[in-house]
Amino acid sequence: MDVWSLGTTLYEMVEGEPPFAGRTFEDLACNVLRLSYRPPSACPSEVARLIRSMLQRSALERATLDEVRSPPPTHIHS
């Protein structure tokens, strides 16, 4: 499963547009390589963090499929 592709799809579902754009293919490629995109704003912060974890250039830094499928940790207040 390609977590990067899932991240771009989730971003587009939330924001209504793809995370990366460019006037030319070269501009688009540069924006992807620089991770130059507007952080998602039309979603809860947990979803924005998930998207950010999925859109990491390095596969070693990117969320794994197991991490994506896991529910976010909950904090119990006493």
PDB file of N, CA and C in Angstrom:
ATOM      1  N   MET A   1       0.853  -1.177   0.000  1.00  0.00           N
ATOM      2  CA  MET A   1       0.000   0.000   0.000  1.00  0.00           C
ATOM      3  C   MET A   1       0.890   1.228   0.000  1.00  0.00           C
ATOM      4  N   ASP A   2       0.563   2.218  -0.782  1.00  0.00           N
ATOM      5  CA  ASP A   2       1.358   3.430  -0.920  1.00  0.00           C
ATOM      6  C   ASP A   2       0.797   4.530  -0.026  1.00  0.00           C
ATOM      7  N   VAL A   3       1.447   4.742   1.117  1.00  0.00           N
ATOM      8  CA  VAL A   3       0.971   5.716   2.094  1.00  0.00           C
ATOM      9  C   VAL A   3       1.023   7.142   1.530  1.00  0.00           C
ATOM     10  N   TRP A   4       2.049   7.444   0.720  1.00  0.00           N
ATOM     11  CA  TRP A   4       2.141   8.779   0.107  1.00  0.00           C
ATOM     12  C   TRP A   4       0.882   9.067  -0.710  1.00  0.00           C
ATOM     13  N   SER A   5       0.494   8.129  -1.565  1.00  0.00           N
ATOM     14  CA  SER A   5      -0.696   8.325  -2.410  1.00  0.00           C
ATOM     15  C   SER A   5      -1.952   8.460  -1.568  1.00  0.00           C
ATOM     16  N   LEU A   6      -2.043   7.678  -0.510  1.00  0.00           N
ATOM     17  CA  LEU A   6      -3.198   7.806   0.387  1.00  0.00           C
ATOM     18  C   LEU A   6      -3.221   9.202   1.025  1.00  0.00           C
ATOM     19  N   GLY A   7      -2.049   9.708   1.374  1.00  0.00           N
ATOM     20  CA  GLY A   7      -1.968  11.048   1.968  1.00  0.00           C
ATOM     21  C   GLY A   7      -2.408  12.137   1.006  1.00  0.00           C
ATOM     22  N   THR A   8      -1.978  12.031  -0.254  1.00  0.00           N
ATOM     23  CA  THR A   8      -2.394  13.043  -1.231  1.00  0.00           C
ATOM     24  C   THR A   8      -3.896  12.949  -1.491  1.00  0.00           C
ATOM     25  N   THR A   9      -4.418  11.733  -1.504  1.00  0.00           N
ATOM     26  CA  THR A   9      -5.860  11.545  -1.713  1.00  0.00           C
ATOM     27  C   THR A   9      -6.654  12.095  -0.540  1.00  0.00           C
ATOM     28  N   LEU A  10      -6.209  11.806   0.685  1.00  0.00           N
ATOM     29  CA  LEU A  10      -6.894  12.323   1.869  1.00  0.00           C
ATOM     30  C   LEU A  10      -6.855  13.857   1.877  1.00  0.00           C
ATOM     31  N   TYR A  11      -5.710  14.424   1.542  1.00  0.00           N
ATOM     32  CA  TYR A  11      -5.599  15.878   1.473  1.00  0.00           C
ATOM     33  C   TYR A  11      -6.624  16.435   0.495  1.00  0.00           C
ATOM     34  N   GLU A  12      -6.696  15.850  -0.678  1.00  0.00           N
ATOM     35  CA  GLU A  12      -7.627  16.357  -1.691  1.00  0.00           C
ATOM     36  C   GLU A  12      -9.082  16.188  -1.250  1.00  0.00           C
ATOM     37  N   MET A  13      -9.382  15.110  -0.547  1.00  0.00           N
ATOM     38  CA  MET A  13     -10.748  14.917  -0.046  1.00  0.00           C
ATOM     39  C   MET A  13     -11.110  16.001   0.964  1.00  0.00           C
ATOM     40  N   VAL A  14     -10.153  16.384   1.796  1.00  0.00           N
ATOM     41  CA  VAL A  14     -10.401  17.376   2.849  1.00  0.00           C
ATOM     42  C   VAL A  14     -10.405  18.794   2.297  1.00  0.00           C
ATOM     43  N   GLU A  15      -9.423  19.107   1.448  1.00  0.00           N
ATOM     44  CA  GLU A  15      -9.240  20.483   0.977  1.00  0.00           C
ATOM     45  C   GLU A  15      -9.922  20.781  -0.357  1.00  0.00           C
ATOM     46  N   GLY A  16     -10.265  19.752  -1.107  1.00  0.00           N
ATOM     47  CA  GLY A  16     -10.916  19.973  -2.395  1.00  0.00           C
ATOM     48  C   GLY A  16      -9.956  20.278  -3.529  1.00  0.00           C
ATOM     49  N   GLU A  17      -8.666  20.118  -3.264  1.00  0.00           N
ATOM     50  CA  GLU A  17      -7.641  20.326  -4.292  1.00  0.00           C
ATOM     51  C   GLU A  17      -6.418  19.495  -3.909  1.00  0.00           C
ATOM     52  N   PRO A  18      -5.583  19.156  -4.872  1.00  0.00           N
ATOM     53  CA  PRO A  18      -4.386  18.373  -4.549  1.00  0.00           C
ATOM     54  C   PRO A  18      -3.409  19.189  -3.697  1.00  0.00           C
ATOM     55  N   PRO A  19      -2.583  18.517  -2.903  1.00  0.00           N
ATOM     56  CA  PRO A  19      -1.651  19.257  -2.051  1.00  0.00           C
ATOM     57  C   PRO A  19      -0.558  19.980  -2.828  1.00  0.00           C
ATOM     58  N   PHE A  20      -0.158  19.453  -3.951  1.00  0.00           N
ATOM     59  CA  PHE A  20       0.951  20.032  -4.707  1.00  0.00           C
ATOM     60  C   PHE A  20       0.454  20.539  -6.053  1.00  0.00           C
ATOM     61  N   ALA A  21       0.982  21.681  -6.457  1.00  0.00           N
ATOM     62  CA  ALA A  21       0.595  22.267  -7.737  1.00  0.00           C
ATOM     63  C   ALA A  21       1.820  22.906  -8.366  1.00  0.00           C
ATOM     64  N   GLY A  22       1.673  23.261  -9.611  1.00  0.00           N
ATOM     65  CA  GLY A  22       2.737  23.952 -10.322  1.00  0.00           C
ATOM     66  C   GLY A  22       2.253  24.323 -11.710  1.00  0.00           C
ATOM     67  N   ARG A  23       2.767  25.413 -12.211  1.00  0.00           N
ATOM     68  CA  ARG A  23       2.376  25.847 -13.560  1.00  0.00           C
ATOM     69  C   ARG A  23       2.934  24.918 -14.617  1.00  0.00           C
ATOM     70  N   THR A  24       4.075  24.298 -14.326  1.00  0.00           N
ATOM     71  CA  THR A  24       4.689  23.338 -15.253  1.00  0.00           C
ATOM     72  C   THR A  24       4.982  22.059 -14.476  1.00  0.00           C
ATOM     73  N   PHE A  25       5.326  21.008 -15.188  1.00  0.00           N
ATOM     74  CA  PHE A  25       5.693  19.764 -14.518  1.00  0.00           C
ATOM     75  C   PHE A  25       6.903  19.979 -13.619  1.00  0.00           C
ATOM     76  N   GLU A  26       7.860  20.782 -14.076  1.00  0.00           N
ATOM     77  CA  GLU A  26       9.057  21.058 -13.289  1.00  0.00           C
ATOM     78  C   GLU A  26       8.702  21.784 -11.996  1.00  0.00           C
ATOM     79  N   ASP A  27       7.780  22.756 -12.075  1.00  0.00           N
ATOM     80  CA  ASP A  27       7.321  23.456 -10.863  1.00  0.00           C
ATOM     81  C   ASP A  27       6.653  22.474  -9.905  1.00  0.00           C
ATOM     82  N   LEU A  28       5.809  21.611 -10.433  1.00  0.00           N
ATOM     83  CA  LEU A  28       5.130  20.614  -9.618  1.00  0.00           C
ATOM     84  C   LEU A  28       6.147  19.706  -8.931  1.00  0.00           C
ATOM     85  N   ALA A  29       7.120  19.212  -9.700  1.00  0.00           N
ATOM     86  CA  ALA A  29       8.136  18.320  -9.140  1.00  0.00           C
ATOM     87  C   ALA A  29       8.934  19.026  -8.044  1.00  0.00           C
ATOM     88  N   CYS A  30       9.289  20.272  -8.258  1.00  0.00           N
ATOM     89  CA  CYS A  30      10.026  21.033  -7.233  1.00  0.00           C
ATOM     90  C   CYS A  30       9.197  21.198  -5.962  1.00  0.00           C
ATOM     91  N   ASN A  31       7.914  21.483  -6.110  1.00  0.00           N
ATOM     92  CA  ASN A  31       7.042  21.635  -4.944  1.00  0.00           C
ATOM     93  C   ASN A  31       6.914  20.326  -4.169  1.00  0.00           C
ATOM     94  N   VAL A  32       6.845  19.217  -4.874  1.00  0.00           N
ATOM     95  CA  VAL A  32       6.791  17.912  -4.208  1.00  0.00           C
ATOM     96  C   VAL A  32       8.099  17.660  -3.464  1.00  0.00           C
ATOM     97  N   LEU A  33       9.215  17.886  -4.129  1.00  0.00           N
ATOM     98  CA  LEU A  33      10.516  17.631  -3.503  1.00  0.00           C
ATOM     99  C   LEU A  33      10.769  18.532  -2.291  1.00  0.00           C
ATOM    100  N   ARG A  34      10.234  19.745  -2.325  1.00  0.00           N
ATOM    101  CA  ARG A  34      10.381  20.677  -1.201  1.00  0.00           C
ATOM    102  C   ARG A  34       9.273  20.509  -0.164  1.00  0.00           C
ATOM    103  N   LEU A  35       8.325  19.629  -0.443  1.00  0.00           N
ATOM    104  CA  LEU A  35       7.134  19.475   0.401  1.00  0.00           C
ATOM    105  C   LEU A  35       6.447  20.819   0.586  1.00  0.00           C
ATOM    106  N   SER A  36       6.337  21.552  -0.513  1.00  0.00           N
ATOM    107  CA  SER A  36       5.739  22.875  -0.497  1.00  0.00           C
ATOM    108  C   SER A  36       4.245  22.762  -0.792  1.00  0.00           C
ATOM    109  N   TYR A  37       3.460  22.761   0.273  1.00  0.00           N
ATOM    110  CA  TYR A  37       2.001  22.730   0.142  1.00  0.00           C
ATOM    111  C   TYR A  37       1.398  23.473   1.321  1.00  0.00           C
ATOM    112  N   ARG A  38       0.190  23.942   1.128  1.00  0.00           N
ATOM    113  CA  ARG A  38      -0.527  24.656   2.193  1.00  0.00           C
ATOM    114  C   ARG A  38      -1.043  23.621   3.186  1.00  0.00           C
ATOM    115  N   PRO A  39      -0.723  23.779   4.472  1.00  0.00           N
ATOM    116  CA  PRO A  39      -1.220  22.809   5.447  1.00  0.00           C
ATOM    117  C   PRO A  39      -2.746  22.741   5.406  1.00  0.00           C
ATOM    118  N   PRO A  40      -3.292  21.549   5.560  1.00  0.00           N
ATOM    119  CA  PRO A  40      -4.753  21.432   5.522  1.00  0.00           C
ATOM    120  C   PRO A  40      -5.386  22.236   6.646  1.00  0.00           C
ATOM    121  N   SER A  41      -6.453  22.939   6.317  1.00  0.00           N
ATOM    122  CA  SER A  41      -7.111  23.786   7.320  1.00  0.00           C
ATOM    123  C   SER A  41      -8.578  23.426   7.513  1.00  0.00           C
ATOM    124  N   ALA A  42      -9.140  22.643   6.586  1.00  0.00           N
ATOM    125  CA  ALA A  42     -10.570  22.338   6.636  1.00  0.00           C
ATOM    126  C   ALA A  42     -10.829  21.022   7.353  1.00  0.00           C
ATOM    127  N   CYS A  43     -10.008  20.719   8.372  1.00  0.00           N
ATOM    128  CA  CYS A  43     -10.169  19.436   9.055  1.00  0.00           C
ATOM    129  C   CYS A  43      -9.680  19.564  10.488  1.00  0.00           C
ATOM    130  N   PRO A  44     -10.044  18.600  11.329  1.00  0.00           N
ATOM    131  CA  PRO A  44      -9.530  18.599  12.700  1.00  0.00           C
ATOM    132  C   PRO A  44      -8.003  18.472  12.710  1.00  0.00           C
ATOM    133  N   SER A  45      -7.376  18.954  13.763  1.00  0.00           N
ATOM    134  CA  SER A  45      -5.916  18.933  13.850  1.00  0.00           C
ATOM    135  C   SER A  45      -5.358  17.515  13.775  1.00  0.00           C
ATOM    136  N   GLU A  46      -6.093  16.515  14.261  1.00  0.00           N
ATOM    137  CA  GLU A  46      -5.625  15.126  14.182  1.00  0.00           C
ATOM    138  C   GLU A  46      -5.500  14.673  12.734  1.00  0.00           C
ATOM    139  N   VAL A  47      -6.431  15.095  11.900  1.00  0.00           N
ATOM    140  CA  VAL A  47      -6.399  14.730  10.482  1.00  0.00           C
ATOM    141  C   VAL A  47      -5.240  15.457   9.802  1.00  0.00           C
ATOM    142  N   ALA A  48      -5.033  16.724  10.139  1.00  0.00           N
ATOM    143  CA  ALA A  48      -3.915  17.483   9.570  1.00  0.00           C
ATOM    144  C   ALA A  48      -2.588  16.823   9.937  1.00  0.00           C
ATOM    145  N   ARG A  49      -2.455  16.379  11.201  1.00  0.00           N
ATOM    146  CA  ARG A  49      -1.221  15.683  11.618  1.00  0.00           C
ATOM    147  C   ARG A  49      -1.049  14.380  10.855  1.00  0.00           C
ATOM    148  N   LEU A  50      -2.137  13.648  10.653  1.00  0.00           N
ATOM    149  CA  LEU A  50      -2.074  12.393   9.905  1.00  0.00           C
ATOM    150  C   LEU A  50      -1.599  12.661   8.479  1.00  0.00           C
ATOM    151  N   ILE A  51      -2.170  13.647   7.832  1.00  0.00           N
ATOM    152  CA  ILE A  51      -1.767  13.991   6.463  1.00  0.00           C
ATOM    153  C   ILE A  51      -0.291  14.368   6.429  1.00  0.00           C
ATOM    154  N   ARG A  52       0.128  15.205   7.369  1.00  0.00           N
ATOM    155  CA  ARG A  52       1.534  15.614   7.418  1.00  0.00           C
ATOM    156  C   ARG A  52       2.451  14.396   7.590  1.00  0.00           C
ATOM    157  N   SER A  53       2.039  13.432   8.409  1.00  0.00           N
ATOM    158  CA  SER A  53       2.862  12.232   8.620  1.00  0.00           C
ATOM    159  C   SER A  53       2.899  11.346   7.376  1.00  0.00           C
ATOM    160  N   MET A  54       1.882  11.429   6.552  1.00  0.00           N
ATOM    161  CA  MET A  54       1.818  10.626   5.325  1.00  0.00           C
ATOM    162  C   MET A  54       2.588  11.281   4.184  1.00  0.00           C
ATOM    163  N   LEU A  55       2.716  12.601   4.217  1.00  0.00           N
ATOM    164  CA  LEU A  55       3.373  13.331   3.138  1.00  0.00           C
ATOM    165  C   LEU A  55       4.815  13.685   3.507  1.00  0.00           C
ATOM    166  N   GLN A  56       5.570  12.712   3.876  1.00  0.00           N
ATOM    167  CA  GLN A  56       7.000  12.874   4.129  1.00  0.00           C
ATOM    168  C   GLN A  56       7.761  12.292   2.952  1.00  0.00           C
ATOM    169  N   ARG A  57       8.748  13.029   2.447  1.00  0.00           N
ATOM    170  CA  ARG A  57       9.523  12.542   1.296  1.00  0.00           C
ATOM    171  C   ARG A  57      10.203  11.223   1.576  1.00  0.00           C
ATOM    172  N   SER A  58      10.839  11.112   2.711  1.00  0.00           N
ATOM    173  CA  SER A  58      11.567   9.903   3.052  1.00  0.00           C
ATOM    174  C   SER A  58      10.593   8.837   3.555  1.00  0.00           C
ATOM    175  N   ALA A  59      10.653   7.671   2.945  1.00  0.00           N
ATOM    176  CA  ALA A  59       9.793   6.563   3.388  1.00  0.00           C
ATOM    177  C   ALA A  59      10.088   6.187   4.830  1.00  0.00           C
ATOM    178  N   LEU A  60      11.311   6.435   5.288  1.00  0.00           N
ATOM    179  CA  LEU A  60      11.669   6.122   6.674  1.00  0.00           C
ATOM    180  C   LEU A  60      10.992   7.056   7.667  1.00  0.00           C
ATOM    181  N   GLU A  61      10.680   8.270   7.225  1.00  0.00           N
ATOM    182  CA  GLU A  61      10.011   9.249   8.083  1.00  0.00           C
ATOM    183  C   GLU A  61       8.493   9.219   7.927  1.00  0.00           C
ATOM    184  N   ARG A  62       8.027   8.642   6.854  1.00  0.00           N
ATOM    185  CA  ARG A  62       6.601   8.598   6.531  1.00  0.00           C
ATOM    186  C   ARG A  62       5.883   7.604   7.444  1.00  0.00           C
ATOM    187  N   ALA A  63       4.647   7.887   7.767  1.00  0.00           N
ATOM    188  CA  ALA A  63       3.831   6.964   8.557  1.00  0.00           C
ATOM    189  C   ALA A  63       3.719   5.632   7.820  1.00  0.00           C
ATOM    190  N   THR A  64       3.667   4.569   8.581  1.00  0.00           N
ATOM    191  CA  THR A  64       3.448   3.251   7.993  1.00  0.00           C
ATOM    192  C   THR A  64       1.948   3.021   7.866  1.00  0.00           C
ATOM    193  N   LEU A  65       1.584   2.011   7.104  1.00  0.00           N
ATOM    194  CA  LEU A  65       0.171   1.692   6.953  1.00  0.00           C
ATOM    195  C   LEU A  65      -0.441   1.317   8.299  1.00  0.00           C
ATOM    196  N   ASP A  66       0.296   0.594   9.133  1.00  0.00           N
ATOM    197  CA  ASP A  66      -0.208   0.247  10.465  1.00  0.00           C
ATOM    198  C   ASP A  66      -0.452   1.498  11.301  1.00  0.00           C
ATOM    199  N   GLU A  67       0.444   2.484  11.211  1.00  0.00           N
ATOM    200  CA  GLU A  67       0.248   3.731  11.956  1.00  0.00           C
ATOM    201  C   GLU A  67      -0.959   4.504  11.432  1.00  0.00           C
ATOM    202  N   VAL A  68      -1.164   4.464  10.131  1.00  0.00           N
ATOM    203  CA  VAL A  68      -2.307   5.161   9.531  1.00  0.00           C
ATOM    204  C   VAL A  68      -3.616   4.520   9.987  1.00  0.00           C
ATOM    205  N   ARG A  69      -3.625   3.201  10.089  1.00  0.00           N
ATOM    206  CA  ARG A  69      -4.853   2.492  10.466  1.00  0.00           C
ATOM    207  C   ARG A  69      -5.157   2.564  11.947  1.00  0.00           C
ATOM    208  N   SER A  70      -4.153   2.868  12.775  1.00  0.00           N
ATOM    209  CA  SER A  70      -4.356   2.920  14.223  1.00  0.00           C
ATOM    210  C   SER A  70      -5.109   4.178  14.608  1.00  0.00           C
ATOM    211  N   PRO A  71      -6.002   4.054  15.566  1.00  0.00           N
ATOM    212  CA  PRO A  71      -6.685   5.264  16.020  1.00  0.00           C
ATOM    213  C   PRO A  71      -5.698   6.165  16.755  1.00  0.00           C
ATOM    214  N   PRO A  72      -5.926   7.485  16.726  1.00  0.00           N
ATOM    215  CA  PRO A  72      -5.016   8.381  17.437  1.00  0.00           C
ATOM    216  C   PRO A  72      -5.084   8.102  18.924  1.00  0.00           C
ATOM    217  N   PRO A  73      -3.978   8.341  19.653  1.00  0.00           N
ATOM    218  CA  PRO A  73      -4.004   8.107  21.099  1.00  0.00           C
ATOM    219  C   PRO A  73      -4.978   9.072  21.760  1.00  0.00           C
ATOM    220  N   THR A  74      -5.633   8.585  22.769  1.00  0.00           N
ATOM    221  CA  THR A  74      -6.555   9.440  23.534  1.00  0.00           C
ATOM    222  C   THR A  74      -5.899   9.779  24.860  1.00  0.00           C
ATOM    223  N   HIS A  75      -6.208  10.931  25.340  1.00  0.00           N
ATOM    224  CA  HIS A  75      -5.650  11.369  26.614  1.00  0.00           C
ATOM    225  C   HIS A  75      -6.759  11.281  27.655  1.00  0.00           C
ATOM    226  N   ILE A  76      -6.444  10.628  28.740  1.00  0.00           N
ATOM    227  CA  ILE A  76      -7.410  10.497  29.836  1.00  0.00           C
ATOM    228  C   ILE A  76      -7.064  11.539  30.894  1.00  0.00           C
ATOM    229  N   HIS A  77      -8.015  12.356  31.204  1.00  0.00           N
ATOM    230  CA  HIS A  77      -7.815  13.393  32.212  1.00  0.00           C
ATOM    231  C   HIS A  77      -8.441  12.906  33.508  1.00  0.00           C
ATOM    232  N   SER A  78      -7.676  12.998  34.613  1.00  0.00           N
ATOM    233  CA  SER A  78      -8.234  12.577  35.896  1.00  0.00           C
ATOM    234  C   SER A  78      -8.682  13.757  36.687  1.00  0.00           C
TER     235      SER A  78
END
